[in-house]
Coordinates of C-alpha atoms and ligand atoms in Angstrom, one line a residue:
M185 CA 53.6 71.6 17.7
N186 CA 54.7 75.4 18.5
N187 CA 53.8 76.1 14.8
V188 CA 51.5 79.2 15.1
L189 CA 50.0 78.3 11.6
R190 CA 49.1 75.0 12.6
E191 CA 45.7 75.7 14.4
P192 CA 44.7 78.2 11.7
I193 CA 45.4 75.8 9.0
L194 CA 43.8 72.6 10.5
A195 CA 40.7 74.8 11.2
A196 CA 40.7 75.8 7.5
S197 CA 40.9 72.1 6.9
R198 CA 37.4 72.0 8.4
S199 CA 36.0 74.8 6.6
N200 CA 33.9 74.0 3.5
R201 CA 34.3 77.5 1.9
V202 CA 38.0 77.1 2.0
K203 CA 37.8 73.7 0.6
E204 CA 35.7 74.8 -2.2
L205 CA 38.2 77.7 -2.9
I206 CA 41.2 75.4 -3.0
T207 CA 39.7 72.4 -4.8
N208 CA 38.3 74.8 -7.5
T209 CA 41.7 76.4 -8.2
P210 CA 43.1 75.1 -11.3
I211 CA 46.9 75.3 -10.3
T212 CA 46.0 73.1 -7.2
G213 CA 46.3 70.1 -9.3
A214 CA 49.9 70.5 -10.0
V215 CA 50.7 71.5 -6.6
V216 CA 48.8 68.6 -5.1
K217 CA 50.7 66.4 -7.4
R218 CA 53.8 66.7 -5.3
F219 CA 52.0 65.2 -2.3
V220 CA 49.4 63.0 -3.9
A221 CA 50.0 60.3 -6.7
G222 CA 46.7 61.4 -8.6
E223 CA 43.2 60.4 -8.5
T224 CA 43.1 57.2 -10.4
D225 CA 44.5 53.7 -10.0
Q226 CA 46.6 54.5 -13.1
S227 CA 48.3 57.3 -11.3
V228 CA 49.0 55.1 -8.4
I229 CA 50.7 52.4 -10.5
D230 CA 52.8 55.1 -12.4
T231 CA 54.1 56.6 -9.0
V232 CA 54.8 53.5 -7.3
S233 CA 56.6 52.1 -10.5
K234 CA 58.7 55.2 -10.5
L235 CA 59.6 54.8 -6.7
T236 CA 60.2 51.0 -7.3
G237 CA 62.4 51.8 -10.1
Q238 CA 64.4 54.1 -7.7
G239 CA 64.9 51.2 -5.2
L240 CA 62.2 52.6 -3.0
L241 CA 59.2 50.7 -1.4
A242 CA 55.7 52.0 -1.0
S243 CA 52.6 52.0 0.8
V244 CA 49.6 53.3 -1.0
D245 CA 46.6 55.0 1.0
H246 CA 43.1 55.5 -0.7
L247 CA 42.4 58.8 0.5
G248 CA 39.2 59.4 2.4
E249 CA 38.2 59.3 6.1
D250 CA 35.4 59.7 8.5
V251 CA 32.7 58.2 6.3
T252 CA 29.2 58.7 7.6
D253 CA 27.3 56.1 5.5
I254 CA 27.9 52.5 4.7
D255 CA 27.9 53.0 0.9
S256 CA 30.8 55.4 1.3
A257 CA 32.7 52.6 3.1
K258 CA 32.0 50.3 0.6
V259 CA 33.2 52.6 -2.2
N260 CA 36.4 52.7 -0.3
R261 CA 36.7 49.2 0.4
D262 CA 36.1 48.5 -3.3
A263 CA 38.9 51.3 -4.2
Y264 CA 41.5 49.0 -2.1
L265 CA 40.4 45.8 -3.6
S266 CA 40.6 47.3 -7.2
V267 CA 44.0 48.8 -6.6
L268 CA 45.2 45.6 -4.9
S269 CA 44.2 43.5 -8.0
Q270 CA 46.1 45.9 -10.1
F271 CA 49.3 45.3 -7.8
K272 CA 49.0 41.5 -8.3
E273 CA 48.8 42.0 -11.9
H274 CA 52.1 44.0 -11.9
S275 CA 53.5 41.5 -9.4
F276 CA 54.8 44.2 -7.1
G277 CA 55.0 41.8 -4.1
N278 CA 55.3 43.3 -0.7
G279 CA 57.4 46.0 -2.1
V280 CA 54.0 47.8 -2.4
E281 CA 51.7 47.5 0.2
V282 CA 48.4 49.4 1.3
S283 CA 47.8 51.6 4.2
V284 CA 44.1 51.8 5.4
K285 CA 42.2 54.4 7.8
L286 CA 39.6 52.4 9.4
S287 CA 37.1 55.5 9.7
A288 CA 37.2 55.2 5.9
I289 CA 35.7 51.9 5.9
G290 CA 33.1 52.4 8.4
R291 CA 34.7 52.3 11.9
A292 CA 33.0 55.4 13.0
L293 CA 29.5 54.3 11.9
A294 CA 26.8 54.3 14.5
G295 CA 25.9 50.8 16.1
N296 CA 28.2 48.4 14.6
G297 CA 30.8 50.5 12.8
E298 CA 33.6 48.5 14.4
D299 CA 32.3 45.1 13.1
I300 CA 31.9 46.7 9.7
A301 CA 35.1 47.9 9.5
L302 CA 36.8 44.6 10.7
G303 CA 34.8 42.8 8.1
F304 CA 35.8 45.3 5.2
A305 CA 39.4 45.2 6.6
R306 CA 39.3 41.4 6.5
E307 CA 38.5 41.6 2.8
I308 CA 41.3 44.1 2.1
C309 CA 43.6 41.8 3.8
V310 CA 42.3 38.6 1.7
A311 CA 43.1 40.8 -1.4
A312 CA 46.4 41.9 -0.2
D313 CA 47.5 38.3 0.7
A314 CA 46.6 37.2 -3.0
A315 CA 48.8 40.1 -4.3
G316 CA 51.6 38.7 -1.9
T317 CA 51.6 42.1 0.0
T318 CA 50.6 43.4 3.3
V319 CA 48.3 46.0 5.0
T320 CA 49.1 48.7 7.7
L321 CA 46.3 50.1 9.4
D322 CA 46.9 54.0 10.0
M323 CA 46.1 55.6 13.3
E324 CA 43.7 58.3 13.4
D325 CA 42.9 60.6 16.6
H326 CA 43.2 59.2 20.2
T327 CA 39.5 58.6 20.4
S328 CA 39.8 55.9 17.9
A329 CA 43.1 54.1 19.2
D330 CA 41.6 51.4 21.4
A331 CA 39.0 50.2 18.7
T332 CA 41.9 50.3 15.9
L333 CA 44.2 48.3 18.3
R334 CA 41.0 45.8 18.9
I335 CA 40.6 45.6 15.0
L336 CA 44.5 44.9 14.8
K337 CA 44.4 42.1 17.1
E338 CA 41.4 40.4 15.6
L339 CA 43.1 40.6 12.0
R340 CA 46.4 39.4 13.2
K341 CA 44.9 36.2 14.3
E342 CA 44.5 35.3 10.6
F343 CA 47.0 37.7 9.1
P344 CA 49.9 38.0 11.5
W345 CA 51.4 40.4 9.1
V346 CA 48.9 43.3 9.6
G347 CA 50.9 46.4 10.5
A348 CA 50.1 49.0 13.4
V349 CA 50.8 52.5 13.8
L350 CA 51.6 54.3 17.0
Q351 CA 52.0 58.0 17.5
S352 CA 54.6 59.4 19.7
Y353 CA 52.7 62.4 20.8
L354 CA 50.3 60.2 22.8
L355 CA 51.3 59.6 26.4
R356 CA 50.1 56.0 26.2
T357 CA 52.4 55.1 23.3
Q358 CA 55.6 53.7 25.4
N359 CA 53.2 51.3 26.8
D360 CA 51.7 50.4 23.3
C361 CA 55.1 49.9 22.1
Q362 CA 56.0 47.6 24.8
D363 CA 52.8 45.5 23.8
L364 CA 53.6 45.4 20.4
A365 CA 57.3 44.8 20.3
Y366 CA 56.9 41.0 19.8
E367 CA 58.4 38.7 17.0
G368 CA 56.8 39.3 13.8
S369 CA 54.9 42.6 14.8
R370 CA 55.0 45.2 12.2
V371 CA 54.8 48.8 13.9
R372 CA 55.0 51.9 12.2
L373 CA 56.1 54.6 14.7
C374 CA 55.2 58.3 13.7
K375 CA 54.8 61.5 15.7
G376 CA 51.2 61.9 15.1
A377 CA 49.3 64.3 13.1
Y378 CA 46.0 65.2 14.8
K379 CA 45.3 68.0 17.2
E380 CA 45.3 66.3 20.6
P381 CA 44.4 67.7 24.2
A382 CA 47.1 67.7 26.8
S383 CA 45.3 65.1 28.8
V384 CA 46.3 62.7 26.3
A385 CA 49.4 63.8 24.4
F386 CA 52.5 65.9 24.7
Q387 CA 52.1 69.3 23.8
D388 CA 55.7 70.5 23.3
K389 CA 57.4 69.5 20.1
N390 CA 60.7 68.6 22.1
E391 CA 58.5 66.3 24.1
V392 CA 57.3 64.7 21.2
D393 CA 60.7 64.0 19.8
R394 CA 61.9 62.6 23.0
S395 CA 59.1 60.4 23.3
Y396 CA 59.7 59.1 19.7
A397 CA 63.1 58.4 20.6
R398 CA 62.2 56.4 23.6
C399 CA 59.5 54.5 21.6
M400 CA 62.2 54.0 19.1
S401 CA 64.5 52.3 21.4
I402 CA 61.7 50.1 22.5
L403 CA 60.8 48.8 19.1
M404 CA 64.3 48.5 17.8
G405 CA 65.4 46.5 21.0
G406 CA 62.5 44.2 20.7
G407 CA 61.5 41.2 18.4
G408 CA 59.2 43.1 16.0
Y409 CA 59.6 44.9 12.7
P410 CA 60.0 48.7 13.3
M411 CA 58.9 51.0 10.3
L412 CA 60.5 54.4 11.4
A413 CA 58.0 57.0 9.8
T414 CA 59.7 60.4 10.2
H415 CA 61.5 63.0 8.0
D416 CA 63.5 64.2 11.1
P417 CA 67.3 64.0 10.4
R418 CA 68.0 64.0 14.2
L419 CA 65.6 60.9 14.6
I420 CA 66.9 59.3 11.6
E421 CA 70.4 59.6 13.1
I422 CA 69.3 58.0 16.4
A423 CA 67.5 55.2 14.5
G424 CA 71.0 54.4 12.8
A425 CA 72.7 54.2 16.2
L426 CA 69.9 52.0 17.5
A427 CA 70.3 49.6 14.7
I428 CA 74.1 49.2 15.5
R429 CA 73.3 48.9 19.1
N430 CA 70.6 46.2 18.7
K431 CA 72.8 44.5 15.9
R432 CA 69.8 45.1 13.4
E433 CA 70.5 44.0 9.9
A434 CA 69.3 46.7 7.3
G435 CA 66.4 44.4 6.4
S436 CA 65.1 44.0 9.9
F437 CA 63.4 47.5 9.9
E438 CA 62.5 50.3 7.4
Y439 CA 62.4 53.9 7.4
Q440 CA 59.2 55.4 6.1
M441 CA 58.4 58.8 4.6
L442 CA 55.7 60.8 2.6
L443 CA 55.5 61.2 -1.0
G444 CA 57.1 64.5 -1.9
I445 CA 58.9 65.1 1.4
R446 CA 62.6 64.9 1.5
P447 CA 62.9 62.9 -1.8
D448 CA 66.7 63.0 -1.9
E449 CA 66.9 61.7 1.6
Q450 CA 64.7 58.8 0.6
I451 CA 67.0 58.0 -2.2
R452 CA 70.3 58.5 -0.1
L453 CA 69.1 56.0 2.5
A454 CA 68.1 53.4 -0.1
G455 CA 71.4 53.8 -1.6
E456 CA 73.1 53.1 1.8
G457 CA 71.2 49.7 1.7
A458 CA 68.4 50.8 4.0
K459 CA 64.7 49.7 3.3
V460 CA 62.8 52.9 2.7
R461 CA 59.0 52.8 2.2
V462 CA 57.2 56.0 0.7
Y463 CA 53.7 56.7 1.8
V464 CA 51.7 57.4 -1.4
P465 CA 48.3 58.8 -1.0
Y466 CA 46.0 59.0 -3.9
G467 CA 42.1 59.5 -4.8
T468 CA 39.7 62.6 -5.3
D469 CA 39.6 63.2 -1.4
W470 CA 42.9 64.6 -1.0
Y471 CA 42.1 68.0 0.7
G472 CA 42.2 66.9 4.2
Y473 CA 45.6 65.1 3.9
L474 CA 46.8 68.2 1.9
M475 CA 45.9 70.5 4.7
R476 CA 47.5 68.3 7.5
R477 CA 51.0 68.5 5.5
M478 CA 50.5 72.4 5.3
A479 CA 49.9 72.5 9.1
E480 CA 53.0 70.7 9.8
R481 CA 55.3 72.7 7.9
P482 CA 55.0 76.3 6.9
A483 CA 57.7 75.7 4.0
N484 CA 54.9 73.4 2.4
L485 CA 52.4 76.3 2.8
V486 CA 54.7 78.7 1.3
F487 CA 55.3 76.1 -1.7
F488 CA 51.6 76.2 -2.1
L489 CA 50.7 79.9 -1.9
R490 CA 53.8 80.7 -4.2
A491 CA 52.4 78.3 -7.0
L492 CA 49.0 80.0 -6.4
L493 CA 50.3 83.5 -7.0
T494 CA 52.7 82.8 -9.9
R495 CA 49.8 81.0 -11.6
S496 CA 49.1 83.7 -14.3
Ligands
LIG1759 P1 58.3 67.0 11.8 O1 57.2 67.5 11.1 O2 58.4 67.4 13.4 O3 59.6 67.4 11.0 C1 60.9 67.1 11.6 C2 62.1 67.5 10.8 O4 61.9 66.8 9.5 C3 61.9 68.9 10.3 O5 62.6 70.0 11.4 C4 62.8 68.8 9.0 O6 64.1 69.0 9.5 C5 62.5 67.6 8.3 N1 61.1 67.8 7.6 C6 59.8 67.6 7.7 N2 59.1 68.0 6.7 C7 60.1 68.4 5.6 C8 59.9 68.7 4.4 N3 58.7 69.1 3.7 N4 61.0 69.1 3.7 C9 62.2 68.9 4.3 N5 62.4 68.8 5.5 C10 61.5 68.4 6.3 N6 50.3 60.3 11.3 C11 49.1 59.8 12.2 O7 48.8 60.5 12.9 N7 48.8 58.7 11.8 C12 49.3 57.8 10.9 O8 48.8 56.6 10.5 C13 50.4 58.4 10.0 N8 51.1 57.8 8.9 C14 52.1 57.9 8.7 C15 52.9 57.3 7.6 C16 54.1 57.6 7.3 C17 55.1 56.8 6.2 C18 54.6 58.9 7.4 C19 56.2 59.4 7.0 C20 53.9 59.7 8.4 C21 52.6 59.3 8.9 N9 52.1 60.2 9.9 C22 51.0 59.6 10.6 C23 52.2 61.7 9.7 C24 53.2 61.9 11.2 O9 52.6 61.5 12.3 C25 53.7 63.3 10.9 O10 52.8 64.3 11.1 C26 54.6 63.5 9.9 O11 55.4 62.5 9.5 C27 55.6 64.7 10.1 O12 56.2 64.5 11.2 P2 57.9 64.3 11.2 O13 58.3 62.8 12.0 O14 58.5 64.4 9.8 O15 58.4 65.5 12.1

């Protein structure tokens, strides 16, 4: 979070002019491919088939968030139903699940947005169940956390396997970890990707990391199924130590990383017998996702700019 480029890049992610420039640049396609599976169901099937062939698991995210009308929410719901029916056909089982942003299926719509998102999420859960797999609810900015956890609670009454996401940068997250560390509870722990005020979130990167270690300790010591989403070598090392201390078998928790980030480490961990799930975004609405990855790590930005400059 002490990355000086983070704020300008996040600002660019909200600029329509920058968006137009980047999405209309021909090379972008090739660069985006490192972080995004593609725009179609087939591109997802190809990507997850490759990953599962390497001994990895996947969680597929249909890109799109903050919809402002019900029709767009339906389009996003239908995209999940379509890709889940393909997963069923390919018999991926729970090796390939889906991740859903509730704002993509209507949560922020005025009036009854929360009910709409719950209804659509339920339909997605039914389709996931039929495909023999699970759904994890992504966590968005802090203003949506309570609504997301309320929807999680409702869904878990019917589908106890629905996964939650908690973000270690939020001051509240240690308590949320305690609440959710019960038997059968799937919880993905990440650092958090949004710009949050000091009133609700740690601002210092080291604080966020220390909070991650504390939260991980609660989850690994509890009865649930921790999903440790980080590329951070120090935290991955601590996870290994916590697994030993809590006598956790390799299959009782998993590591998670993003498509295109530390792929060698993903394969190394899987080779050691760990469960490793790769987050695979796809769809036409990849711009905001890509910009968040750039904001996180200047090296990703350098990779992107170099590709733009060497295009001709
Ligand atoms: P951080 O960015 O601090 O990096 C720590 C270290 O990891 C670096 O110092 C470096 O050593 C290594 N590293 C990172 N990127 C690298 C790269 N490109 N190449 C080589 N090394 C690299 N966020 C959110 O708010 N809501 C959500 O629902 C989710 N969901 C989610 C799912 C999954 C599976 C993942 C992995 C992440 C998320 N996130 C998320 C994003 C998350 O909050 C966070 O923004 C990113 O994972 C980056 O944080 P790191 O933990 O990797 O640490």
